Short mmCIF file of C-alpha atoms in Angstrom, two decimals:
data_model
loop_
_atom_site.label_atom_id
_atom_site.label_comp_id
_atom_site.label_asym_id
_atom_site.label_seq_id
_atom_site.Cartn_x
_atom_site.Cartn_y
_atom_site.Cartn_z
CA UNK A 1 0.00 0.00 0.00
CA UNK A 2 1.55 3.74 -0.68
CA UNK A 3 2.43 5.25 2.19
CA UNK A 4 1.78 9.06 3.10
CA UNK A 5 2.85 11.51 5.34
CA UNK A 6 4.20 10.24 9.21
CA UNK A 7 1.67 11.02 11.88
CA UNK A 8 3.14 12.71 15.44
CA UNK A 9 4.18 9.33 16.99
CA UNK A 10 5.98 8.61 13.90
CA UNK A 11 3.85 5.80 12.50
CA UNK A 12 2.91 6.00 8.70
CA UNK A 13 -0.17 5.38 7.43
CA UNK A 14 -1.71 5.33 4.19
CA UNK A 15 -3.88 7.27 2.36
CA UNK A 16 -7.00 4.76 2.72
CA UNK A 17 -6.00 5.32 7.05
CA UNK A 18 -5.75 9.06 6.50
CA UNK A 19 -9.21 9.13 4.91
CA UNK A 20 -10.55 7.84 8.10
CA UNK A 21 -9.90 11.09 9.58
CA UNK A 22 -11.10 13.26 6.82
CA UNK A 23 -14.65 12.62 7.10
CA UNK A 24 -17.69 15.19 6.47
CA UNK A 25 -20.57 14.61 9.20
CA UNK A 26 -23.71 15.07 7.85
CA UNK A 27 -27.16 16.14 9.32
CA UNK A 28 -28.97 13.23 10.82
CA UNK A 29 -32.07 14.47 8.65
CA UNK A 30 -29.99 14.73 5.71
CA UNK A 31 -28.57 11.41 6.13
CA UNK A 32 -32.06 9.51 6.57
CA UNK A 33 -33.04 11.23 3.40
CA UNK A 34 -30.15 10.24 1.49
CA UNK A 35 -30.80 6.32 2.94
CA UNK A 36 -34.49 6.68 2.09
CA UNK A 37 -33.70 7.70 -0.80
CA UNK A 38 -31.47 4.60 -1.74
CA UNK A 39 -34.35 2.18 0.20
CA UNK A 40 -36.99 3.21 -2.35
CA UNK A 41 -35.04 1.94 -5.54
CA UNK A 42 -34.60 -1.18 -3.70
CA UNK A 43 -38.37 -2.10 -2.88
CA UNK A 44 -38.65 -5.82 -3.62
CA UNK A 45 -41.69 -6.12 -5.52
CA UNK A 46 -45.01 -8.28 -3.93
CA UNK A 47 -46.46 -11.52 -3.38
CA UNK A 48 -49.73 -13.51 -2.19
CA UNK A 49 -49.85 -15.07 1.06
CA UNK A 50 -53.10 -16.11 2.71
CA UNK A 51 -54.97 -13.84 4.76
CA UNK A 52 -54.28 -16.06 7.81
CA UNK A 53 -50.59 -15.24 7.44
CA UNK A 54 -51.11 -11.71 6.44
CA UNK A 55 -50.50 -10.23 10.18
CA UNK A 56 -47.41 -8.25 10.27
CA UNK A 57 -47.09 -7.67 6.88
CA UNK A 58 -47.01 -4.50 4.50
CA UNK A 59 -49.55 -4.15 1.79
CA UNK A 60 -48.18 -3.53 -1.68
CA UNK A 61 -51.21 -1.91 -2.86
CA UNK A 62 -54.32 -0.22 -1.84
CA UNK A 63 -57.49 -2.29 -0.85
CA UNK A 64 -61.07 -1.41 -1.63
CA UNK A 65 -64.14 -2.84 -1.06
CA UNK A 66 -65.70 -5.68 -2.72
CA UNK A 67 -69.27 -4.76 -1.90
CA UNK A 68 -71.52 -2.33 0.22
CA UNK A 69 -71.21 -3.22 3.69
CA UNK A 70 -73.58 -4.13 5.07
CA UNK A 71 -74.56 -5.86 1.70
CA UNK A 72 -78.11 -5.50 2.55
CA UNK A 73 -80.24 -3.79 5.56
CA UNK A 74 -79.82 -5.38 8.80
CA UNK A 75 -81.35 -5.07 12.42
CA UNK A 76 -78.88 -3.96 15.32
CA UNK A 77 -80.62 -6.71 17.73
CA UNK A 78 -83.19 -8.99 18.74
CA UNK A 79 -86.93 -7.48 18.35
CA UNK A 80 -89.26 -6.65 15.66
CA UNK A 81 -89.23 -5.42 12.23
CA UNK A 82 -91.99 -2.72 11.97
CA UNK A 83 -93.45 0.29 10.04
CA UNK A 84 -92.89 3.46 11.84
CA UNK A 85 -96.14 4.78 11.14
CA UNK A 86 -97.69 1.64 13.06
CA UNK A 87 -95.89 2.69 16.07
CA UNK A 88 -96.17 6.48 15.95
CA UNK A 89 -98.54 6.74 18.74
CA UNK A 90 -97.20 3.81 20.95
CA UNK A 91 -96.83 3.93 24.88
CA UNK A 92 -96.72 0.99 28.10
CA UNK A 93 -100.25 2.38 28.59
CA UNK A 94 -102.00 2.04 24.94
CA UNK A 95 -99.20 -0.06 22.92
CA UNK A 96 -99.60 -0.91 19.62
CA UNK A 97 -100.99 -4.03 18.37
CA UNK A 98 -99.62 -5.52 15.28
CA UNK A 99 -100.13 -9.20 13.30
CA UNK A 100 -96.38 -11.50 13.35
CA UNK A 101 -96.54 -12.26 9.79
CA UNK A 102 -92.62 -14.21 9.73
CA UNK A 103 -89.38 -14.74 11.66
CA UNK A 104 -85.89 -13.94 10.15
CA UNK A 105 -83.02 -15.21 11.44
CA UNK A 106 -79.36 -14.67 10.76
CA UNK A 107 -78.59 -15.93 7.45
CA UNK A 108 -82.21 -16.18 6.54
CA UNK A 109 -84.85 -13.84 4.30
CA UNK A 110 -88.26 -12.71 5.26
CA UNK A 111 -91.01 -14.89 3.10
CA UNK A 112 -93.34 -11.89 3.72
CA UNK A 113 -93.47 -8.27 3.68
CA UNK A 114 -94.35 -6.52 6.76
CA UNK A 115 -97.48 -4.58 5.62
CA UNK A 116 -99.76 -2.21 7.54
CA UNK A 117 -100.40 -3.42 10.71
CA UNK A 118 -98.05 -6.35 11.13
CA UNK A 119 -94.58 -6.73 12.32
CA UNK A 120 -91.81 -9.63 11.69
CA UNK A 121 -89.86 -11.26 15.00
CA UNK A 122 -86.19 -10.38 13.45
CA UNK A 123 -82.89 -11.51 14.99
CA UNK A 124 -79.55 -9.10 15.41
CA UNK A 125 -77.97 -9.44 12.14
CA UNK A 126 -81.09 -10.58 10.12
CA UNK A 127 -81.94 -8.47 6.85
CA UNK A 128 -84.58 -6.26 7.04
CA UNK A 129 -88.18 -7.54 5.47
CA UNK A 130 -89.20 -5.88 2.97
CA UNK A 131 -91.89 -3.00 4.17
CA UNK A 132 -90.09 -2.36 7.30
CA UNK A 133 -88.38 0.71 8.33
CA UNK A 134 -87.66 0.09 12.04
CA UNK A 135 -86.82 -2.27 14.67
CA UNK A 136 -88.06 -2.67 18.12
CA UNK A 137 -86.18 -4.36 20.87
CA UNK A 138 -87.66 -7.18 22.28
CA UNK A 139 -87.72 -5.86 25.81
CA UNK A 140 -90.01 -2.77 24.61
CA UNK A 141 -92.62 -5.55 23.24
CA UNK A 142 -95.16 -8.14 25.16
CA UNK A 143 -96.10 -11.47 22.73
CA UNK A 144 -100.32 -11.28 21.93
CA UNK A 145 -102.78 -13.25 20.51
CA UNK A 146 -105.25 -11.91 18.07
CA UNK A 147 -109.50 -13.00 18.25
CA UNK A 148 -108.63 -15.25 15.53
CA UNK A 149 -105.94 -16.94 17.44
CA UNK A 150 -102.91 -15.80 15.10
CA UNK A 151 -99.90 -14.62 16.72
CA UNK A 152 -99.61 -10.93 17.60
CA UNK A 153 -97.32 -8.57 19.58
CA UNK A 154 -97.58 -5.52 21.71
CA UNK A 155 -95.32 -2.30 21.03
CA UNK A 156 -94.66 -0.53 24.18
CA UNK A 157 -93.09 2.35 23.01
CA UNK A 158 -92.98 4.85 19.93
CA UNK A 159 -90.31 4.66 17.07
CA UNK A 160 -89.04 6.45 14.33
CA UNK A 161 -88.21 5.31 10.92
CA UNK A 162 -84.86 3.71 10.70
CA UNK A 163 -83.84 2.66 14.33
CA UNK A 164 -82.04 0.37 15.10
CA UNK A 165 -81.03 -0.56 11.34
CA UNK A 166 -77.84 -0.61 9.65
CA UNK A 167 -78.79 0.66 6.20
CA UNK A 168 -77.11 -0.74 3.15
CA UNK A 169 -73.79 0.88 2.96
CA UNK A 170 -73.36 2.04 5.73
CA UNK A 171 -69.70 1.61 6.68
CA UNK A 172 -68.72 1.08 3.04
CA UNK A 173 -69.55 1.64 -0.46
CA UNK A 174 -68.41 -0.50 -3.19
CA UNK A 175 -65.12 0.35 -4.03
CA UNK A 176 -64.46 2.26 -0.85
CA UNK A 177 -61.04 2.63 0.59
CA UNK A 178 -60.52 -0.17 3.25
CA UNK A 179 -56.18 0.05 3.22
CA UNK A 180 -53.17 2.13 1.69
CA UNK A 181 -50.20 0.49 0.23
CA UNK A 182 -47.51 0.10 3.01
CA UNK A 183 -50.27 -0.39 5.79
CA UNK A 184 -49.18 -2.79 8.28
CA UNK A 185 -51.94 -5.96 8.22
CA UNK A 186 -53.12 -5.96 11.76
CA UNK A 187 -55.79 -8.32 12.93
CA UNK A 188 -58.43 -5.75 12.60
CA UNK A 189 -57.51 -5.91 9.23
CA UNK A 190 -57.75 -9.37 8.94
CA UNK A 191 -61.19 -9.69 9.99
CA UNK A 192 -62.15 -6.44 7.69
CA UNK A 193 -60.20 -8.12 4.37
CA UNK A 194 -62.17 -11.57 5.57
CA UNK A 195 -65.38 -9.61 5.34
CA UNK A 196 -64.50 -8.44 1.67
CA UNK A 197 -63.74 -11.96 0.60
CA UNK A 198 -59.71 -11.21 0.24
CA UNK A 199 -58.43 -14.72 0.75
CA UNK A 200 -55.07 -14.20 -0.38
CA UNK A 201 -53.73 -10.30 0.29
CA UNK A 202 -51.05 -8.76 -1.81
CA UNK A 203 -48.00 -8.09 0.09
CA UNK A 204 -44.80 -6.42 0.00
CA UNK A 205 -41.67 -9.03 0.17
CA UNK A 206 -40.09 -9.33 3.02
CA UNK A 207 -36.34 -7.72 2.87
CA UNK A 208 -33.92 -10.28 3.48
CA UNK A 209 -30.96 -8.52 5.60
CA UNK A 210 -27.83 -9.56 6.17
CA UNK A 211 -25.95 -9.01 9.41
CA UNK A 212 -22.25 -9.15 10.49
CA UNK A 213 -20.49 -8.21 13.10
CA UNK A 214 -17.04 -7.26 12.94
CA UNK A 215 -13.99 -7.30 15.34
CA UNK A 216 -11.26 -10.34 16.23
CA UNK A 217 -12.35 -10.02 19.54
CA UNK A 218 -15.68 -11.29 19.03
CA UNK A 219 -16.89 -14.90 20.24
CA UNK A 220 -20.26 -16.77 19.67
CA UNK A 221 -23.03 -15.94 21.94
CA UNK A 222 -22.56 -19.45 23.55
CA UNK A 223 -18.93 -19.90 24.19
CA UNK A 224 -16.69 -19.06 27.09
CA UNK A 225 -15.05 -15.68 27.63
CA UNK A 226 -11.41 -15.48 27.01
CA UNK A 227 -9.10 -13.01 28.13
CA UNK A 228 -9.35 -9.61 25.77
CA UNK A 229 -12.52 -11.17 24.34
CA UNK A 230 -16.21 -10.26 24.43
CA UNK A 231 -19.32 -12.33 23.13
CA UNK A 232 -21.13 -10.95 19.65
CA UNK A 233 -23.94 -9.58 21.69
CA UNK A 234 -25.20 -6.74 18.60
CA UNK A 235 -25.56 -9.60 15.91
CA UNK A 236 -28.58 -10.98 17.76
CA UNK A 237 -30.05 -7.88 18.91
CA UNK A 238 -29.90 -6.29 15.14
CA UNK A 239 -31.76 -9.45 14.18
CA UNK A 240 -34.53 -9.13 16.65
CA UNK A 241 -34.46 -5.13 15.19
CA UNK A 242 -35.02 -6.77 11.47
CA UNK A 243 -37.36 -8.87 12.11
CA UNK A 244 -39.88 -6.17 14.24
CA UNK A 245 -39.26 -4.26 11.02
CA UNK A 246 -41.01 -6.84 9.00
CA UNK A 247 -37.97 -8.09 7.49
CA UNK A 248 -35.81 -11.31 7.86
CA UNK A 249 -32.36 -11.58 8.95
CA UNK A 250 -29.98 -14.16 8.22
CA UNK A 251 -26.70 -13.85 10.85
CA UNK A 252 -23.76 -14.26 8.95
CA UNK A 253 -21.62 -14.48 12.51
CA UNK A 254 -18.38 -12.33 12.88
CA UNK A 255 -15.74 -11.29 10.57
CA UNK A 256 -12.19 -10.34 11.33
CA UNK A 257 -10.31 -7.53 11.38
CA UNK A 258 -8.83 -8.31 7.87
CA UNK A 259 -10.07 -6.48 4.74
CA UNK A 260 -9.85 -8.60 2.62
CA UNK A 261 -12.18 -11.00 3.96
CA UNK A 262 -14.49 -8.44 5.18
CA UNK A 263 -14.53 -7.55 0.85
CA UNK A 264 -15.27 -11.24 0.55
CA UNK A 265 -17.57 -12.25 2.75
CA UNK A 266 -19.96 -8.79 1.83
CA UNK A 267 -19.97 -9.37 -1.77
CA UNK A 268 -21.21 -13.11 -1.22
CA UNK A 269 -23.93 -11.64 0.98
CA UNK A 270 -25.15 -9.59 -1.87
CA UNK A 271 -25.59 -12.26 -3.70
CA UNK A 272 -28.37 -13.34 -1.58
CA UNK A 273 -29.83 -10.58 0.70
CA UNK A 274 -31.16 -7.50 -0.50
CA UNK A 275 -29.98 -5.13 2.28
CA UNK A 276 -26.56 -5.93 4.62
CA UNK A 277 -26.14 -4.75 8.26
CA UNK A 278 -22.57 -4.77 10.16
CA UNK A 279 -21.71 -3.39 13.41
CA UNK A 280 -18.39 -2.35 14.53
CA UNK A 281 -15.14 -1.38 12.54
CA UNK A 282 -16.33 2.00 11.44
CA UNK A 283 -14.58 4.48 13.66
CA UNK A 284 -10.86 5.61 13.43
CA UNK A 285 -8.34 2.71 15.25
CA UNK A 286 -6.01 0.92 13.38
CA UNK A 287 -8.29 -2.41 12.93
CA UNK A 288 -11.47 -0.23 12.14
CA UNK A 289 -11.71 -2.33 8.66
CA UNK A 290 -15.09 -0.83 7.59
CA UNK A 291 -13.48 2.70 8.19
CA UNK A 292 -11.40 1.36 6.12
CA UNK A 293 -13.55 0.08 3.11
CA UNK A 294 -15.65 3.22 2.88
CA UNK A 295 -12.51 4.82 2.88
CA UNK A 296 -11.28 2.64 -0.16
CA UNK A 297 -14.75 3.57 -1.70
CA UNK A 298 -14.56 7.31 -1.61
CA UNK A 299 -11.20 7.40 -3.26
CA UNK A 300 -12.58 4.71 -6.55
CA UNK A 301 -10.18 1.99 -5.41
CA UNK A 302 -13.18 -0.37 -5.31
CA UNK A 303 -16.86 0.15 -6.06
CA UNK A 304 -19.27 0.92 -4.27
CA UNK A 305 -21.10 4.77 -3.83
CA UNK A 306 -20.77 6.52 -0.55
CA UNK A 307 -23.92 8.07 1.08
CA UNK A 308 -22.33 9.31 4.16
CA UNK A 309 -19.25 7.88 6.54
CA UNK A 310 -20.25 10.32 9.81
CA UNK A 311 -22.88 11.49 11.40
CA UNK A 312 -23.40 15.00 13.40
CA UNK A 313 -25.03 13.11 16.14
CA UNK A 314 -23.90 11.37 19.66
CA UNK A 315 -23.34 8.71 20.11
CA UNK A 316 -22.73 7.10 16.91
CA UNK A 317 -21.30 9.23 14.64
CA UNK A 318 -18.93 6.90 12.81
CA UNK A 319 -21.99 5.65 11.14
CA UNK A 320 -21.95 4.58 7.42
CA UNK A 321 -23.77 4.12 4.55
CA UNK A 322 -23.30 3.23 0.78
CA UNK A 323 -24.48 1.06 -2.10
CA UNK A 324 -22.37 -1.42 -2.89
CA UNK A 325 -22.93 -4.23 -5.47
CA UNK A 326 -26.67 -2.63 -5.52
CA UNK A 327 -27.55 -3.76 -2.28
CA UNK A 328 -27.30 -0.71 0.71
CA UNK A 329 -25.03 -1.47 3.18
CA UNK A 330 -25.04 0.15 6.82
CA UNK A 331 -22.44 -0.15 9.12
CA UNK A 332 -23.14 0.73 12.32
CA UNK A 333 -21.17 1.27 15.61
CA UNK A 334 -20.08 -1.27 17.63
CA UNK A 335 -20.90 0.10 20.57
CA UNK A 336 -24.34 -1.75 21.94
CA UNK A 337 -26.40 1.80 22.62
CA UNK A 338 -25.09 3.76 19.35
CA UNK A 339 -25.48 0.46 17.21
CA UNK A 340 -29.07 0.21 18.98
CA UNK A 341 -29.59 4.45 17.89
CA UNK A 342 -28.01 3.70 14.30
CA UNK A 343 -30.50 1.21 13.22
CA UNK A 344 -33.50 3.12 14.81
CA UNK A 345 -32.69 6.05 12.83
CA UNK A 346 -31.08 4.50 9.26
CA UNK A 347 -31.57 0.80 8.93
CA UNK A 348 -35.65 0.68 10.56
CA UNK A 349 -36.34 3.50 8.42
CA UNK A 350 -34.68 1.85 5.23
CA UNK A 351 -36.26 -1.68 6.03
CA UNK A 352 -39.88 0.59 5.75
CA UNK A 353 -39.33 2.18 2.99
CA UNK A 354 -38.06 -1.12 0.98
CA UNK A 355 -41.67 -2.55 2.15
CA UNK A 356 -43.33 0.06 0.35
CA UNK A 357 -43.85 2.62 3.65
CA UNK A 358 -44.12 6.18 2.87
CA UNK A 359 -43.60 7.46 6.58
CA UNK A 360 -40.57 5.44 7.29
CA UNK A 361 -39.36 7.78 9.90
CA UNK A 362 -39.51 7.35 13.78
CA UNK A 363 -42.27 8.77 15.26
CA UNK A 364 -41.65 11.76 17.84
CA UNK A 365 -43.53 13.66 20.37
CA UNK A 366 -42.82 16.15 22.84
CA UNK A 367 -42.05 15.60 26.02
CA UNK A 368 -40.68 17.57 29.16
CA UNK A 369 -36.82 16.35 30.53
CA UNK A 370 -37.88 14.69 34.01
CA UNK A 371 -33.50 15.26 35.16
CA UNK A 372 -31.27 17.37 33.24
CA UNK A 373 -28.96 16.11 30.65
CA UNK A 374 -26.08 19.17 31.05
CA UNK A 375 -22.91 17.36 29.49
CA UNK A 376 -22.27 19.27 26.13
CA UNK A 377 -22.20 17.79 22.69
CA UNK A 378 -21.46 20.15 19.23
CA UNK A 379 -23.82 17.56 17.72
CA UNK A 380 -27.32 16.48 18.88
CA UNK A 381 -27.53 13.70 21.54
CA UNK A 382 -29.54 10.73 21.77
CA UNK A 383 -30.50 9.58 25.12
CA UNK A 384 -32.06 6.32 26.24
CA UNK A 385 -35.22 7.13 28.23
CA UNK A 386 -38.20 6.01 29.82
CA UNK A 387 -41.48 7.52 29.09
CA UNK A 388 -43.89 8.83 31.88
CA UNK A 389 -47.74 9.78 31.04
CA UNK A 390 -48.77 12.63 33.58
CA UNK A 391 -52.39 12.63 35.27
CA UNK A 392 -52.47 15.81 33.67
CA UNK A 393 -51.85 14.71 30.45
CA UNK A 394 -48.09 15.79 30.27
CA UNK A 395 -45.56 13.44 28.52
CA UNK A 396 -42.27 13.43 30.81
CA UNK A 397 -38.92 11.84 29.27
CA UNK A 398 -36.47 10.07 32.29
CA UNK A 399 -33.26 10.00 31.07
CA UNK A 400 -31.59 6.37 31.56
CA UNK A 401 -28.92 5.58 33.90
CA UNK A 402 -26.07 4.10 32.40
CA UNK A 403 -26.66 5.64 29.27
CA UNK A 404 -23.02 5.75 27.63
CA UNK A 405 -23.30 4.09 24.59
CA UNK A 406 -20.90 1.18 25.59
CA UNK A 407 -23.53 0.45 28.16
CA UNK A 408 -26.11 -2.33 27.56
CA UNK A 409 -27.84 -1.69 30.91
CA UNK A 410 -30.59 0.92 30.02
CA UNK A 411 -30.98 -0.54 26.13
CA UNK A 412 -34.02 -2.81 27.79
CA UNK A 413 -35.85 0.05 29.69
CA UNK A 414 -35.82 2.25 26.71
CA UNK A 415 -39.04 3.58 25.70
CA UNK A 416 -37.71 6.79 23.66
CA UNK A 417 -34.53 8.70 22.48
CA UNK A 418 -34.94 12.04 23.93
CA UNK A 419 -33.09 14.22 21.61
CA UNK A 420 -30.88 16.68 23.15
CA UNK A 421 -29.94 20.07 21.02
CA UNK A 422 -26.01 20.25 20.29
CA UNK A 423 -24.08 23.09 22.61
CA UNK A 424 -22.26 23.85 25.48
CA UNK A 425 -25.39 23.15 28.12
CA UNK A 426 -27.12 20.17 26.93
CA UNK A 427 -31.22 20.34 28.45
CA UNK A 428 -32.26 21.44 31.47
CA UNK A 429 -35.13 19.70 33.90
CA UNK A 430 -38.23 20.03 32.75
CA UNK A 431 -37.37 21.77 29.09
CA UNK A 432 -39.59 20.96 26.24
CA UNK A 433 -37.43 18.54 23.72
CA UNK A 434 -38.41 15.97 20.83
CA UNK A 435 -38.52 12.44 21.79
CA UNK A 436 -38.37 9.52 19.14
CA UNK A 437 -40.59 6.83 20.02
CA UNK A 438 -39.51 2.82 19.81
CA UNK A 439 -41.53 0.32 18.68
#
C-alpha cells in the first residue's frame, strides 16, 4: 500500500488510514433522506400469502371494497321489524298491536313483507323484510294473541323510521377505501379483508438482511469468555431489530479484522440478501476495517457509492452508509447503545421504505426532561429514556442511567430517544425537547 505523510508518533499510514480522519458529518435528517432515498429503488416487488398469514405484513397496494357493507339492511338486535307509522302513537299504557306475519333469522330472508299493521320477529344481524323501516327491541314488546288466534305482539313504546337498522352501505360503499399500500396488516384488518372476501392479500416481500459483526475479539453468543474477548452480543439484537421491522435476517456471525475477507464475505452476501447490516469497525483505530472500506470507496479503489461515513449526532457518529454491489449497506457502531440508535434512525427507516412505507421515519412527540442532561455535545444527543404519562396529560422523558453508549444496561428500559440540542449546556429539567418513540 503507498504510504503518506508520518503522523506525530511517527507511525505511517496510508492514504486509505488518513481518509478515516477526513470525514464530512452530515445532518442526521440529511442522512435519513439520502438512505431513504437509496431504500426506495430497492423495494422488492409483492407476493400472495393467505390472509391467515397476512399479520405483520405491509400491503403492496391499496385495498377497496368488494361490496356495500352491510350488503343489505340489517337489524342492530333482537326485536321486531316494523313500520314506523304503526308505532307512531305507541306507549306501556295504549301499545300498539300488530299481526307477526314471519321470523328472520341470521342468514335467513323474510317470506313476507311486513305490511300495515303487522310486524316480523327479526334476529340481530337478520336483513330487514321488505316494508319495514324500524326495529323494536324485544324488551319494549309483550307477545299477543289476536280474536282469531294468530300470533300478535304488543309495542310498548314509539319509534321512528330507521332505528335500530344498519342501512345498506353504511360503513362502506363499493369500491371504498378499506387500506393504503404500506399499511401494516393488523388483525383488525384481517377480519375487515375476511369480510371483503380477500383470501389471499397482496403483500410487499419481506427484505432479506444480512448481518455481520465485525472485530477479532468477538466470540459466539454461547462460548466461554477469554481473556481480551467479548461475546457478539449486537448480531442478535440487530436481528430481533429486522425482524420487528417486518424483514428477515440471516446472521452471517463475525468477521475479522482483515479487509480482505471483510470484501469477501460482503460481496457473497449480496448475492443473496437485499440489504446488509454490520456493526463495529467503522470508527478511526487501526483495525477499524469498515473505516477502512468506505474509505477505499470514496477514493474509486473499489466500487461501491458513498452516502455518508459520519454522522453530526452522539453517540454514533462513525456511522456509514453506501451502495455497494446494488444492495445498501449500513455499518453501524459497535458500541451496543449507538449500534441500537443507528439502526432506529437508518436501517428501521430503510427496512420501511423497501416494504413500500411512505412514513418510514420514527415517530416523535414532545415531552418535558424529568432530570437534566447538562454534558455538552457540538452535535445532537440521543439519550435512552423512559417515558412517563402525567395525570395531567403531560408526557415526561427520564433520562436512563447508564446511558453511555458502551452500556447495555438501560438498552431494555428504553421507551424513547430524547433528543438533546447540540451546545455547550445540553437540556435542562423540565425543558420541552423531541422524543423519538420505539416500537
Amino acid at each position: 500500500m503507498e504510504q503518506a505523510n508520518s503522523t506525530g508518533a511517527g507511525r505511517t499510514i496510508g492514504r486509505e488510514g488518513a481518509g478515516r480522519f477526513n470525514r464530512q458529518a452530515v445532518k442526521v435528517s440529511e442522512a435519513q433522506e439520502r438512505v431513504l432515498a437509496a431504500a426506495a429503488e430497492l423495494q422488492l416487488g409483492s407476493e400472495l400469502v393467505p390472509l391467515r398469514a397476512s399479520g405483520g405484513r405491509r400491503l403492496a397496494r391499496a385495498l377497496v371494497a368488494t361490496s356495500d357493507w352491510p350488503p343489505f339492511a340489517r337489524s342492530g338486535l333482537d326485536g321486531y321489524a316494523v313500520r314506523a307509522a304503526d308505532i307512531a302513537e305507541a306507549s306501556p299504557g295504549q301499545p300498539a298491536t300488530l299481526r307477526v306475519v314471519d321470523t328472520v333469522a341470521a342468514g335467513g330472508l323474510a317470506l313476507a313483507a311486513v305490511e300495515k299493521g303487522t310486524a316480523a320477529r327479526i334476529m340481530t344481524g337478520a336483513a330487514v323484510p321488505v316494508g319495514a323501516d324500524a326495529v323494536v327491541m324485544l324488551e319494549q314488546t309483550a307477545e299477543a294473541m289476536l280474536a282469531d288466534g294468530s300470533a300478535a305482539v304488543l309495542i310498548k313504546h314509539a319509534g321512528a323510521a330507521g332505528q335500530h337498522i344498519a342501512p345498506q352501505g353504511e360503513e362502506f360503499r363499493l369500491g371504498g377505501a378499506l387500506a393504503a399500500p404500506g399499511t401494516l396488516v393488523r388483525p383488525g384488518h384481517i377480519a375487515l379483508l375476511g369480510t371483503f372476501g380477500y383470501a389471499e392479500v397482496p403483500v410487499c416481500k419481506r427484505p432479506r438482511v444480512a448481518v455481520f459483526a465485525t472485530g477479532s475479539e468477538l466470540l459466539p453468543v454461547a462460548a466461554p469468555l477469554a481473556p481480551g474477548q467479548i461475546r457478539d452480543s449486537n448480531s442478535c439484537m440487530v436481528a430481533a431489530m429486522i425482524e420487528q421491522s417486518g424483514a428477515e435476517p440471516i446472521l452471517c456471525g463475525p468477521l475479522p479484522d482483515e479487509r480482505a475477507a471483510v470484501e469477501e464475505a460482503l460481496a457473497q452476501a449480496a448475492a443473496h440478501a437485499d440489504l446488509i447490516v454490520t456493526t463495529g469497525g467503522v470508527s478511526v483505530g487501526d483495525f477499524d476495517v469498515m473505516s477502512d472500506l468506505f474509505s477505499s470507496m470514496k477514493q474509486g479503489r473499489i466500487q461501491g457509492q458513498v452516502l455518508f461515513d459520519r454522522v453530526a449526532m452522539r453517540p454514533g457518529s462513525p456511522t456509514s452508509t453506501a451502495v455497494v454491489n446494488g444492495r445498501l449497506l449500513i455499518a453501524l457502531s459497535g458500541n451496543p447503545g449507538a449500534c441500537f440508535v443507528g439502526f432506529e434512525l437508518f436501517a428501521r427507516p430503510a427496512l420501511l421504505r423497501m416494504q413500500g412505507v411512505e412514513a418510514a421515519l420514527p415517530r416523535t412527540v414532545m415531552a418535558q426532561l424529568l432530570t437534566a442532561v447538562d454534558k455538552p455535545s457540538p452535535h445532537e444527543r440521543y439519550v435512552r429514556s423512559r417515558l412517563l404519562y402525567q395525570a395531567d396529560g403531560r408526557l415526561l422523558a427520564d433520562p436512563l442511567a447508564f446511558s453511555k453508549s458502551s452500556m447495555m444496561a438501560s438498552i431494555a428500559d428504553a421507551e424513547g430517544l430524547a433528543v438533546i440540542p447540540s451546545g455547550s449546556r445540553g437540556a435542562d429539567a423540565g425543558e420541552l425537547i423531541k422524543v423519538i418513540l420505539l416500537p
